Amino acid sequence: MARPDAVTDDVIADFKRDGAVKLKGLLSPDWIAALRDGVERNISEPGPYAKRYTPDGKDGFFFGDYCNWRRIPEYEDTLKNSPAPDAAATLMNSEKVVLFHEHVLVKEPRTAERTPWHHDQPYYCVEGTQTCSLWIPLDPVRREVCVEFVAGSHLWGKQFMPAKFNADQRYERAPNELEPVPDIEAERESHSLLSWDMEPGDAIAFSFLTLHGAPGNSDGGTRRRAFAARYVGDDAVYVKRPGEVSPPFPNVRLEHGTPLRGEDFPVVRG
């Protein structure tokens, strides 16, 4: 596999230390144009897991959907054939790269809803240290409205209770299974928070265990469409959690503790 130019030695070191790093110019304009086409089709033809997080009557539009790569060819092509899986392989230091899923999040102009502070692994049916999400903006994103990451939080050795993006809903989990997410907003001065100005073609790579959240899109005329490619590596295994997981993967019949493989989790490198 080829190591993308965006993944330098310094980038690899920053990813290991901070759990999140900017990859400048990872994808060419052609890949971005294809993803834009795919996202517009996704919005007009949402999948079974699509969510609208903006209440009726409020300004803006916060849309999310995932697990559509088998019906949207631009997604599948990007996830398998772009530099994205090569970048993930290098950052994870993994011989194999397995596609976990893709996730689309769109915040139209004047969208007030935040993405709450969370980290991803407790939502998922997966455990492992070799994990990598690539957050790929399809529009210019100012640092003020970009996703923020708590540097080094992937090394805390903790997993926090998942939070619904709808603030009035909760995950169906045992109440004492995991501790609540720290109040990062109240503790901002106590943490090193990472965020960047982003251009289409850039990406943010982060571990499934890195705490992150995002403000609303206060820009009056700029969309914030983002495509997230989620990959796992050699040490990742399927886990059966005591309660709700997201995505649900209802048709997966893997044994607890076995590698992620099969139609839902194809090996895309290695």
Tab-separated table of C-alpha atoms in Angstrom:
chain	number	residue	atom	x	y	z
A	1	MET	CA	0.000	0.000	0.000
A	2	ALA	CA	1.150	3.539	-0.735
A	3	ARG	CA	1.745	6.053	2.016
A	4	PRO	CA	-0.055	9.308	1.104
A	5	ASP	CA	2.041	12.468	0.988
A	6	ALA	CA	-0.253	14.014	3.626
A	7	VAL	CA	0.856	11.414	6.199
A	8	THR	CA	4.325	12.605	7.185
A	9	ASP	CA	6.443	11.348	10.074
A	10	ASP	CA	5.388	14.401	12.104
A	11	VAL	CA	1.717	13.656	11.380
A	12	ILE	CA	2.150	10.060	12.563
A	13	ALA	CA	3.793	11.256	15.793
A	14	ASP	CA	1.034	13.815	16.399
A	15	PHE	CA	-1.661	11.189	15.824
A	16	LYS	CA	-0.068	8.855	18.378
A	17	ARG	CA	0.330	11.633	20.960
A	18	ASP	CA	-2.869	13.645	20.486
A	19	GLY	CA	-5.331	11.160	18.978
A	20	ALA	CA	-6.308	13.687	16.294
A	21	VAL	CA	-4.362	15.334	13.486
A	22	LYS	CA	-5.003	17.331	10.326
A	23	LEU	CA	-4.065	15.717	7.000
A	24	LYS	CA	-3.652	18.551	4.523
A	25	GLY	CA	-4.707	17.789	0.944
A	26	LEU	CA	-5.380	14.084	1.455
A	27	LEU	CA	-8.015	13.849	-1.302
A	28	SER	CA	-7.957	15.406	-4.755
A	29	PRO	CA	-10.795	17.617	-6.086
A	30	ASP	CA	-12.180	14.681	-8.077
A	31	TRP	CA	-12.735	12.636	-4.916
A	32	ILE	CA	-14.396	15.609	-3.216
A	33	ALA	CA	-16.685	16.232	-6.198
A	34	ALA	CA	-17.768	12.590	-6.159
A	35	LEU	CA	-18.488	12.686	-2.426
A	36	ARG	CA	-20.554	15.846	-2.855
A	37	ASP	CA	-22.665	14.047	-5.450
A	38	GLY	CA	-23.076	11.122	-3.076
A	39	VAL	CA	-24.061	13.302	-0.133
A	40	GLU	CA	-26.690	15.161	-2.145
A	41	ARG	CA	-28.182	11.814	-3.193
A	42	ASN	CA	-28.032	10.673	0.449
A	43	ILE	CA	-29.968	13.750	1.611
A	44	SER	CA	-32.618	13.367	-1.084
A	45	GLU	CA	-32.817	9.580	-0.617
A	46	PRO	CA	-32.055	8.984	3.082
A	47	GLY	CA	-31.283	5.534	4.422
A	48	PRO	CA	-33.070	3.711	7.261
A	49	TYR	CA	-30.820	5.264	9.916
A	50	ALA	CA	-31.119	8.882	8.749
A	51	LYS	CA	-31.751	11.499	11.429
A	52	ARG	CA	-32.830	15.137	11.364
A	53	TYR	CA	-31.555	16.737	14.562
A	54	THR	CA	-32.973	20.234	13.998
A	55	PRO	CA	-36.474	20.578	15.501
A	56	ASP	CA	-39.283	21.651	13.200
A	57	GLY	CA	-39.620	25.398	12.949
A	58	LYS	CA	-36.009	26.178	13.842
A	59	ASP	CA	-33.470	27.695	11.461
A	60	GLY	CA	-30.914	25.511	9.753
A	61	PHE	CA	-30.808	21.773	9.161
A	62	PHE	CA	-28.647	19.189	10.959
A	63	PHE	CA	-28.771	15.893	9.066
A	64	GLY	CA	-26.988	12.633	9.799
A	65	ASP	CA	-26.940	9.208	8.168
A	66	TYR	CA	-24.653	6.172	8.009
A	67	CYS	CA	-24.100	2.700	6.533
A	68	ASN	CA	-25.086	3.680	2.984
A	69	TRP	CA	-21.858	2.786	1.189
A	70	ARG	CA	-23.297	-0.264	-0.573
A	71	ARG	CA	-26.068	1.777	-2.230
A	72	ILE	CA	-24.119	4.985	-2.984
A	73	PRO	CA	-21.263	4.120	-5.373
A	74	GLU	CA	-19.334	7.351	-4.715
A	75	TYR	CA	-19.072	6.359	-1.064
A	76	GLU	CA	-17.893	2.830	-1.804
A	77	ASP	CA	-15.324	4.025	-4.338
A	78	THR	CA	-13.881	6.582	-1.917
A	79	LEU	CA	-13.828	4.199	1.041
A	80	LYS	CA	-12.045	1.483	-0.911
A	81	ASN	CA	-9.994	3.146	-3.653
A	82	SER	CA	-9.037	6.666	-2.548
A	83	PRO	CA	-5.964	7.497	-0.417
A	84	ALA	CA	-8.199	7.259	2.697
A	85	PRO	CA	-7.565	3.577	3.576
A	86	ASP	CA	-3.838	3.971	2.906
A	87	ALA	CA	-3.744	6.913	5.318
A	88	ALA	CA	-5.594	4.863	7.920
A	89	ALA	CA	-3.234	1.914	7.484
A	90	THR	CA	-0.194	4.113	8.066
A	91	LEU	CA	-1.634	5.935	11.069
A	92	MET	CA	-2.875	2.724	12.699
A	93	ASN	CA	0.380	0.906	11.872
A	94	SER	CA	-1.766	-1.974	10.673
A	95	GLU	CA	-1.188	-4.566	7.961
A	96	LYS	CA	-4.914	-4.885	7.317
A	97	VAL	CA	-7.513	-2.157	7.028
A	98	VAL	CA	-11.160	-3.109	7.552
A	99	LEU	CA	-13.990	-0.797	6.566
A	100	PHE	CA	-16.234	-0.301	9.596
A	101	HIS	CA	-18.731	2.181	8.157
A	102	GLU	CA	-19.217	5.697	6.828
A	103	HIS	CA	-21.079	8.546	8.517
A	104	VAL	CA	-22.395	11.731	6.909
A	105	LEU	CA	-23.115	14.842	8.973
A	106	VAL	CA	-24.495	17.999	7.351
A	107	LYS	CA	-25.045	21.322	9.102
A	108	GLU	CA	-26.643	23.858	6.821
A	109	PRO	CA	-26.137	27.619	7.438
A	110	ARG	CA	-27.668	29.020	10.645
A	111	THR	CA	-27.872	25.596	12.311
A	112	ALA	CA	-27.645	26.098	16.072
A	113	GLU	CA	-27.496	22.453	17.215
A	114	ARG	CA	-24.195	21.275	18.652
A	115	THR	CA	-22.685	17.835	18.276
A	116	PRO	CA	-22.269	16.832	21.958
A	117	TRP	CA	-18.909	15.896	23.438
A	118	HIS	CA	-18.386	12.162	23.075
A	119	HIS	CA	-16.012	9.537	21.823
A	120	ASP	CA	-17.067	6.911	19.345
A	121	GLN	CA	-15.884	3.522	20.544
A	122	PRO	CA	-18.527	3.029	23.276
A	123	TYR	CA	-21.223	3.446	20.607
A	124	TYR	CA	-19.714	0.704	18.482
A	125	CYS	CA	-19.648	-3.093	18.431
A	126	VAL	CA	-15.850	-2.978	18.317
A	127	GLU	CA	-12.872	-2.914	20.666
A	128	GLY	CA	-9.274	-2.263	19.743
A	129	THR	CA	-6.506	0.324	19.735
A	130	GLN	CA	-5.915	0.324	15.973
A	131	THR	CA	-8.806	2.534	14.897
A	132	CYS	CA	-9.030	5.560	12.633
A	133	SER	CA	-11.807	7.892	11.548
A	134	LEU	CA	-11.209	10.370	8.744
A	135	TRP	CA	-13.444	13.463	8.966
A	136	ILE	CA	-13.485	14.878	5.446
A	137	PRO	CA	-15.129	18.295	4.909
A	138	LEU	CA	-16.748	18.904	1.538
A	139	ASP	CA	-16.953	22.682	2.117
A	140	PRO	CA	-14.502	25.190	3.583
A	141	VAL	CA	-14.768	25.084	7.384
A	142	ARG	CA	-13.565	27.854	9.657
A	143	ARG	CA	-11.888	26.783	12.867
A	144	GLU	CA	-14.710	28.435	14.837
A	145	VAL	CA	-17.274	25.951	13.422
A	146	CYS	CA	-14.973	22.934	13.049
A	147	VAL	CA	-15.018	19.785	15.148
A	148	GLU	CA	-12.899	20.080	18.311
A	149	PHE	CA	-10.829	17.302	19.886
A	150	VAL	CA	-9.449	16.842	23.396
A	151	ALA	CA	-5.769	16.168	22.782
A	152	GLY	CA	-4.530	12.951	24.374
A	153	SER	CA	-7.960	11.785	25.565
A	154	HIS	CA	-7.537	8.509	23.635
A	155	LEU	CA	-4.848	7.614	26.168
A	156	TRP	CA	-6.943	8.204	29.298
A	157	GLY	CA	-7.858	4.523	29.528
A	158	LYS	CA	-11.543	5.384	29.898
A	159	GLN	CA	-14.760	4.862	27.990
A	160	PHE	CA	-17.699	7.176	28.536
A	161	MET	CA	-21.433	6.707	28.216
A	162	PRO	CA	-22.699	7.338	24.679
A	163	ALA	CA	-24.891	10.399	24.180
A	164	LYS	CA	-27.663	10.803	21.654
A	165	PHE	CA	-27.255	13.766	19.328
A	166	ASN	CA	-30.867	14.577	20.254
A	167	ALA	CA	-30.355	16.068	23.708
A	168	ASP	CA	-33.643	14.740	25.105
A	169	GLN	CA	-32.837	11.079	24.321
A	170	ARG	CA	-30.519	8.573	26.015
A	171	TYR	CA	-28.886	5.296	25.021
A	172	GLU	CA	-30.403	2.122	26.381
A	173	ARG	CA	-27.499	0.895	28.481
A	174	ALA	CA	-27.027	-0.361	32.010
A	175	PRO	CA	-26.866	2.802	34.163
A	176	ASN	CA	-23.550	1.911	35.795
A	177	GLU	CA	-21.857	0.407	32.748
A	178	LEU	CA	-19.855	3.539	31.871
A	179	GLU	CA	-19.164	6.875	33.519
A	180	PRO	CA	-20.607	10.092	32.099
A	181	VAL	CA	-18.670	12.235	29.655
A	182	PRO	CA	-16.764	14.997	31.474
A	183	ASP	CA	-18.188	18.511	31.138
A	184	ILE	CA	-15.614	19.658	28.611
A	185	GLU	CA	-17.356	22.996	28.044
A	186	ALA	CA	-17.014	23.831	31.729
A	187	GLU	CA	-13.404	22.598	31.756
A	188	ARG	CA	-12.174	24.112	28.487
A	189	GLU	CA	-9.237	25.853	30.155
A	190	SER	CA	-8.080	22.523	31.621
A	191	HIS	CA	-7.676	20.786	28.259
A	192	SER	CA	-5.713	21.188	25.069
A	193	LEU	CA	-8.452	21.483	22.440
A	194	LEU	CA	-7.541	20.903	18.807
A	195	SER	CA	-9.375	22.398	15.846
A	196	TRP	CA	-8.350	23.629	12.422
A	197	ASP	CA	-9.317	25.742	9.441
A	198	MET	CA	-10.177	23.162	6.806
A	199	GLU	CA	-10.460	23.153	3.024
A	200	PRO	CA	-12.129	20.501	0.855
A	201	GLY	CA	-9.560	17.741	0.369
A	202	ASP	CA	-8.173	18.086	3.883
A	203	ALA	CA	-9.111	15.530	6.526
A	204	ILE	CA	-8.909	15.104	10.279
A	205	ALA	CA	-7.756	11.665	11.398
A	206	PHE	CA	-8.723	10.631	14.908
A	207	SER	CA	-8.929	7.575	17.142
A	208	PHE	CA	-12.290	6.070	18.065
A	209	LEU	CA	-11.355	6.908	21.693
A	210	THR	CA	-10.617	10.622	21.201
A	211	LEU	CA	-13.209	12.903	22.808
A	212	HIS	CA	-14.677	15.397	20.351
A	213	GLY	CA	-17.638	17.692	19.799
A	214	ALA	CA	-18.694	20.386	17.377
A	215	PRO	CA	-20.492	23.716	17.480
A	216	GLY	CA	-23.446	24.593	15.319
A	217	ASN	CA	-22.891	26.198	11.935
A	218	SER	CA	-23.221	29.919	12.581
A	219	ASP	CA	-21.967	30.824	9.100
A	220	GLY	CA	-24.828	32.529	7.302
A	221	GLY	CA	-24.071	31.269	3.807
A	222	THR	CA	-21.641	28.349	4.063
A	223	ARG	CA	-22.751	24.726	4.277
A	224	ARG	CA	-20.829	22.274	6.446
A	225	ARG	CA	-21.047	18.902	4.759
A	226	ALA	CA	-18.715	16.268	6.193
A	227	PHE	CA	-18.064	12.650	5.240
A	228	ALA	CA	-16.479	10.398	7.863
A	229	ALA	CA	-14.678	7.204	6.816
A	230	ARG	CA	-14.231	4.789	9.705
A	231	TYR	CA	-11.626	2.014	9.628
A	232	VAL	CA	-10.197	-0.555	12.047
A	233	GLY	CA	-6.926	-2.467	12.023
A	234	ASP	CA	-5.315	-5.735	13.052
A	235	ASP	CA	-6.268	-5.779	16.745
A	236	ALA	CA	-9.933	-4.753	16.375
A	237	VAL	CA	-12.544	-7.335	17.356
A	238	TYR	CA	-16.330	-7.565	17.387
A	239	VAL	CA	-17.957	-7.137	20.811
A	240	LYS	CA	-21.499	-7.702	22.015
A	241	ARG	CA	-22.330	-4.804	24.298
A	242	PRO	CA	-25.011	-4.908	27.014
A	243	GLY	CA	-27.540	-2.705	25.277
A	244	GLU	CA	-27.956	-0.423	22.284
A	245	VAL	CA	-25.131	0.143	19.833
A	246	SER	CA	-24.851	2.519	16.886
A	247	PRO	CA	-24.747	1.563	14.071
A	248	PRO	CA	-26.874	-1.450	15.047
A	249	PHE	CA	-25.659	-3.879	12.330
A	250	PRO	CA	-28.723	-6.097	12.830
A	251	ASN	CA	-27.632	-8.794	10.371
A	252	VAL	CA	-24.118	-9.384	11.717
A	253	ARG	CA	-23.619	-12.846	13.213
A	254	LEU	CA	-20.027	-12.670	14.469
A	255	GLU	CA	-18.857	-14.245	17.698
A	256	HIS	CA	-17.808	-11.978	20.554
A	257	GLY	CA	-14.048	-11.349	20.394
A	258	THR	CA	-13.541	-12.347	16.758
A	259	PRO	CA	-12.075	-10.061	14.052
A	260	LEU	CA	-14.480	-7.888	12.093
A	261	ARG	CA	-14.945	-9.546	8.705
A	262	GLY	CA	-17.675	-10.307	6.204
A	263	GLU	CA	-19.927	-8.357	3.887
A	264	ASP	CA	-20.501	-5.607	6.448
A	265	PHE	CA	-16.800	-5.290	7.308
A	266	PRO	CA	-14.711	-5.872	4.146
A	267	VAL	CA	-10.925	-5.858	4.192
A	268	VAL	CA	-9.937	-2.945	1.937
A	269	ARG	CA	-6.156	-3.135	2.407
A	270	GLY	CA	-3.823	-5.997	3.257
